[in-house]
Coordinates of C-alpha atoms in Angstrom, one line a residue:
M1 CA 97.4 100.4 35.6
K2 CA 98.2 102.3 38.9
K3 CA 98.6 99.1 40.8
F4 CA 100.9 97.8 38.0
V5 CA 103.1 100.9 38.2
S6 CA 103.2 100.8 42.0
I7 CA 104.4 97.2 42.1
A8 CA 107.0 97.9 39.5
L9 CA 108.4 101.0 41.2
C10 CA 108.7 99.2 44.6
A11 CA 110.7 96.5 43.0
V12 CA 113.1 98.9 41.3
L13 CA 113.4 101.2 44.3
A14 CA 114.4 98.3 46.3
A15 CA 117.4 97.8 44.1
G16 CA 118.3 101.5 44.4
G17 CA 120.6 103.7 42.4
A18 CA 120.8 104.5 38.7
V19 CA 122.9 103.3 35.8
S20 CA 124.7 105.7 33.4
A21 CA 123.7 105.1 29.8
N22 CA 127.4 105.8 29.0
A23 CA 128.7 102.8 30.9
A24 CA 130.9 100.4 28.9
V25 CA 128.7 97.6 27.5
K26 CA 128.9 95.0 24.8
Q27 CA 128.3 96.5 21.3
N28 CA 125.2 95.2 19.6
K29 CA 126.3 93.2 16.5
D30 CA 123.7 94.6 14.1
Y31 CA 123.1 98.3 15.0
Q32 CA 125.3 101.1 16.2
I33 CA 123.7 104.2 17.7
L34 CA 125.8 107.2 16.6
S35 CA 126.2 110.6 18.4
S36 CA 124.4 112.6 15.7
K37 CA 121.0 114.0 16.9
I38 CA 118.4 116.2 15.3
T39 CA 115.1 117.7 16.6
T40 CA 112.0 118.1 14.5
K41 CA 108.6 119.7 15.0
N42 CA 105.2 118.1 14.6
N43 CA 103.6 118.2 11.1
T44 CA 107.0 118.5 9.3
I45 CA 109.1 116.2 7.2
S46 CA 112.8 116.3 7.1
I47 CA 114.8 114.8 4.2
Y48 CA 118.4 113.6 4.6
T49 CA 120.7 111.5 2.4
Y50 CA 123.6 109.1 3.0
N51 CA 126.3 108.4 0.5
M52 CA 124.2 109.6 -2.4
K53 CA 125.8 111.3 -5.4
N54 CA 124.2 113.2 -8.3
T55 CA 123.9 110.2 -10.7
G56 CA 120.7 111.5 -12.2
S57 CA 118.6 109.0 -10.3
G58 CA 114.9 109.8 -10.1
G59 CA 114.5 107.8 -6.8
G60 CA 112.5 109.3 -4.0
F61 CA 109.1 109.1 -2.3
V62 CA 105.6 110.4 -2.7
L63 CA 103.1 111.5 0.0
D64 CA 99.4 111.4 -0.9
G65 CA 97.1 113.3 1.4
Q66 CA 94.3 111.0 2.5
K67 CA 91.8 113.8 3.0
S68 CA 92.8 116.3 0.3
G69 CA 94.1 113.9 -2.3
K70 CA 97.0 116.3 -2.8
R71 CA 100.3 114.6 -3.9
Y72 CA 103.7 115.7 -2.8
K73 CA 106.8 114.2 -4.5
Y74 CA 110.4 114.4 -3.2
I75 CA 113.4 113.2 -5.2
F76 CA 116.5 112.6 -3.1
K77 CA 119.0 114.0 -5.6
N78 CA 117.5 117.4 -4.9
Y79 CA 118.7 117.3 -1.3
L80 CA 122.3 116.1 -1.6
S81 CA 124.0 119.4 -0.5
A82 CA 121.8 120.0 2.6
P83 CA 118.9 118.4 4.5
K84 CA 115.5 119.9 4.0
T85 CA 112.7 120.4 6.5
I86 CA 109.2 121.1 5.0
T87 CA 106.1 122.1 7.0
M88 CA 103.0 120.0 6.0
P89 CA 99.3 120.6 6.6
S90 CA 98.4 120.0 10.3
N91 CA 95.0 118.2 9.6
E92 CA 96.2 115.6 7.1
K93 CA 97.4 112.0 7.1
Y94 CA 99.4 110.5 4.2
N95 CA 100.1 107.4 2.2
I96 CA 103.8 106.9 1.6
W97 CA 104.9 105.6 -1.9
S98 CA 108.4 104.8 -3.1
C99 CA 109.1 106.1 -6.6
L100 CA 111.5 106.0 -9.5
S101 CA 111.6 108.0 -12.7
S102 CA 108.7 106.2 -14.2
S103 CA 107.3 103.9 -11.5
M104 CA 105.9 103.8 -8.0
G105 CA 105.9 101.1 -5.3
G106 CA 103.4 100.1 -2.6
T107 CA 102.2 102.3 0.3
T108 CA 102.0 102.6 4.0
N109 CA 100.4 105.2 6.3
L110 CA 102.0 108.3 7.9
D111 CA 100.7 110.6 10.6
L112 CA 102.8 113.6 11.3
R113 CA 100.8 115.2 14.1
Q114 CA 103.0 113.6 16.9
A115 CA 106.1 113.0 14.8
G116 CA 108.2 115.8 16.2
G117 CA 111.0 115.2 18.7
E118 CA 114.5 113.9 19.0
Y119 CA 116.0 111.6 16.3
V120 CA 119.3 109.8 16.4
K121 CA 121.4 108.4 13.7
V122 CA 121.9 104.6 13.3
R123 CA 124.6 102.7 11.4
A124 CA 123.7 99.3 10.1
K125 CA 124.7 96.7 7.5
L126 CA 121.9 96.1 5.0
S127 CA 122.3 92.3 5.0
D128 CA 121.8 92.3 8.8
I129 CA 118.5 94.2 8.3
N130 CA 117.2 91.8 5.7
P131 CA 119.6 89.1 4.3
N132 CA 116.8 87.9 2.0
E133 CA 116.9 91.2 0.0
F134 CA 120.4 92.5 0.4
K135 CA 123.8 90.9 -0.3
S136 CA 126.8 91.5 2.0
N137 CA 127.9 94.5 -0.1
G138 CA 124.4 96.0 0.1
T139 CA 123.3 95.2 -3.5
H140 CA 120.2 93.4 -4.6
T141 CA 119.9 91.0 -7.5
Q142 CA 116.6 90.6 -9.4
D143 CA 115.8 89.1 -12.8
G144 CA 119.5 88.7 -13.6
H145 CA 120.5 92.3 -12.8
T146 CA 122.4 93.5 -9.7
Y147 CA 121.0 96.8 -8.4
N148 CA 123.1 99.2 -6.2
F149 CA 120.6 102.0 -5.5
T150 CA 121.9 104.4 -8.2
R151 CA 121.0 104.9 -11.8
Q152 CA 123.0 102.4 -13.8
T153 CA 123.3 103.4 -17.5
V154 CA 123.7 100.6 -20.1
K155 CA 123.9 100.6 -23.9
D156 CA 120.2 100.8 -24.6
G157 CA 118.9 102.4 -21.5
Y158 CA 119.2 102.2 -17.7
Y159 CA 118.5 100.4 -14.5
E160 CA 117.4 102.3 -11.5
S161 CA 116.7 101.6 -7.8
V162 CA 116.0 103.5 -4.6
L163 CA 116.4 102.8 -0.9
F164 CA 115.2 105.0 1.9
F165 CA 114.4 104.8 5.6
Q166 CA 111.4 106.5 7.3
S167 CA 110.9 107.0 11.0
G168 CA 108.2 109.5 12.1
G169 CA 108.7 112.6 9.8
V170 CA 112.3 111.9 8.9
F171 CA 113.2 110.3 5.6
T172 CA 116.8 109.2 4.7
G173 CA 117.7 108.3 1.2
A174 CA 120.7 106.0 1.2
V175 CA 123.2 104.2 -1.0
P176 CA 125.2 101.5 0.9
D177 CA 129.0 102.0 1.1
S178 CA 131.4 99.4 -0.3
N179 CA 130.9 97.2 2.7
G180 CA 127.1 97.3 2.6
Y181 CA 126.6 99.8 5.5
V182 CA 124.1 102.7 5.6
E183 CA 123.3 105.4 8.1
F184 CA 119.8 106.8 8.8
Y185 CA 117.7 108.6 11.4
V186 CA 115.3 107.0 13.9
S187 CA 112.7 108.4 16.3
T188 CA 113.3 108.3 20.1
K189 CA 109.6 108.2 20.8
V190 CA 108.3 105.0 22.3
N191 CA 106.6 102.7 19.7
H192 CA 107.4 105.0 16.8
S193 CA 108.4 102.6 14.0
V194 CA 111.4 102.5 11.8
N195 CA 110.7 101.4 8.2
Y196 CA 112.6 100.8 5.0
F197 CA 111.5 101.0 1.4
T198 CA 113.0 99.8 -1.8
E199 CA 112.0 100.0 -5.5
Y200 CA 113.6 98.6 -8.6
G201 CA 113.0 99.5 -12.2
F202 CA 114.5 99.5 -15.7
D203 CA 114.1 100.9 -19.2
V204 CA 116.4 98.9 -21.6
G205 CA 115.8 98.7 -25.3
L206 CA 112.1 98.0 -26.0
T207 CA 111.5 96.6 -22.5
S208 CA 110.7 98.5 -19.3
G209 CA 109.4 97.4 -16.0
G210 CA 109.6 97.8 -12.2
G211 CA 108.5 96.4 -8.9
G212 CA 109.9 93.7 -6.6
G213 CA 110.7 96.2 -3.9
T214 CA 109.7 96.3 -0.2
N215 CA 107.5 99.0 1.1
G216 CA 107.3 100.0 4.7
I217 CA 109.1 97.0 6.2
E218 CA 109.4 97.6 9.9
I219 CA 112.8 97.2 11.5
Y220 CA 111.5 96.0 14.9
K221 CA 114.7 96.1 16.8
L222 CA 114.9 99.9 16.2
T223 CA 111.4 100.7 17.5
F224 CA 112.3 102.9 20.5
G225 CA 111.6 101.2 23.8
N226 CA 112.0 97.6 22.4
I227 CA 114.4 96.6 25.1
N228 CA 114.0 92.9 24.7
L229 CA 114.5 93.3 20.9
D230 CA 111.5 91.3 19.8
Y231 CA 108.6 92.4 17.6
S232 CA 106.8 94.9 19.8
V233 CA 107.1 97.3 22.7
N234 CA 104.9 96.2 25.7
V235 CA 104.9 95.4 29.4
N236 CA 107.6 92.7 28.9
D237 CA 110.1 95.5 28.0
A238 CA 109.2 97.3 31.2
S239 CA 109.7 94.1 33.2
L240 CA 113.1 93.5 31.6
L241 CA 114.1 97.1 32.5
Q242 CA 113.2 96.4 36.1
Q243 CA 115.3 93.2 36.1
Y244 CA 118.2 95.2 34.7
L245 CA 118.0 97.8 37.5
S246 CA 117.8 95.1 40.0
G247 CA 121.0 93.6 38.7
N248 CA 119.3 90.5 37.2
A249 CA 119.9 91.2 33.5
E250 CA 122.6 92.6 31.2
F251 CA 122.1 94.9 28.3
D252 CA 124.1 95.4 25.1
S253 CA 124.5 98.9 23.6
L254 CA 121.2 98.8 21.7
Q255 CA 119.3 97.8 24.7
M256 CA 121.0 100.6 26.7
Y257 CA 119.8 103.1 24.1
H258 CA 116.2 101.8 24.3
A259 CA 116.3 101.8 28.1
D260 CA 117.0 105.5 28.4
I261 CA 113.3 106.4 27.8
N262 CA 113.5 110.0 29.0
R263 CA 116.8 110.6 27.2
D264 CA 118.6 112.1 30.1
G265 CA 121.7 109.9 29.9
K266 CA 120.8 107.8 32.9
I267 CA 118.8 104.6 33.3
N268 CA 116.7 104.6 36.5
V269 CA 113.2 104.3 37.9
Q270 CA 112.0 107.3 36.0
D271 CA 112.6 105.4 32.7
V272 CA 110.5 102.5 34.0
T273 CA 107.7 104.9 34.8
A274 CA 108.0 106.6 31.4
L275 CA 108.0 103.3 29.6
Q276 CA 105.0 101.9 31.5
T277 CA 103.0 105.1 30.8
A278 CA 103.8 105.1 27.1
V279 CA 102.9 101.5 26.8
A280 CA 99.6 102.0 28.6
E281 CA 98.7 105.0 26.4
Y282 CA 99.6 103.1 23.2
Y283 CA 97.5 100.1 24.0
G284 CA 94.7 102.0 25.8
Y285 CA 95.1 100.4 29.2

């Protein structure tokens, strides 16, 4: 690992200089990094909402303690007026479930012990995240009904759906705007994933049901440090960063965000070192 870092640093130092992360670059067509930032602590969850109104929806998420078996349930309509930060047990890991008034979706794992740090807000169009699930206006059609991530009252009952994003310890419940866009928070720690969850359900007349949602689908392009925007953060991203500093590659706005590993507003050799170190630690080199 030391030899790898040494070779990389020599190549970058030969190029010299540093690049400002604020330099004018081409905007990424799918994701816009906004100026909003928050900072969290380890072993906490923070709950935010976007474009949600108090429609009576029971949509939210559940955390099941893997050791204790204790269940924690959070409904987004309870956090519309202000975000909420909650301290969780420091010796626990969790399973994440999406939930509606009377149903729950599949699960993924959550470890909050190293989840603290800086998060930034992202703006994205749902159909760019997954065109197979979302229409251009952000809705989803299933079994003849179009869901819009609110509680939709009909003559003999209701349809209900929930959408939220999870990155580290930050959860953002979202309803797309009229153009299908959402905003949510993502971690700026290398290799910390960004995931989205959906759940759909109904109770109409004598019939009720649910399911068909997606649970913990990773948005790979938003995993911090994924400079080449593929499916993982690895030595190839460090190599591309070296090429950029040598003047042999161009970055768009999302790649510039990923390249500022130490979050100091500049892209230079220190970011190469930080990325290589983080990759080595993650893969156990």
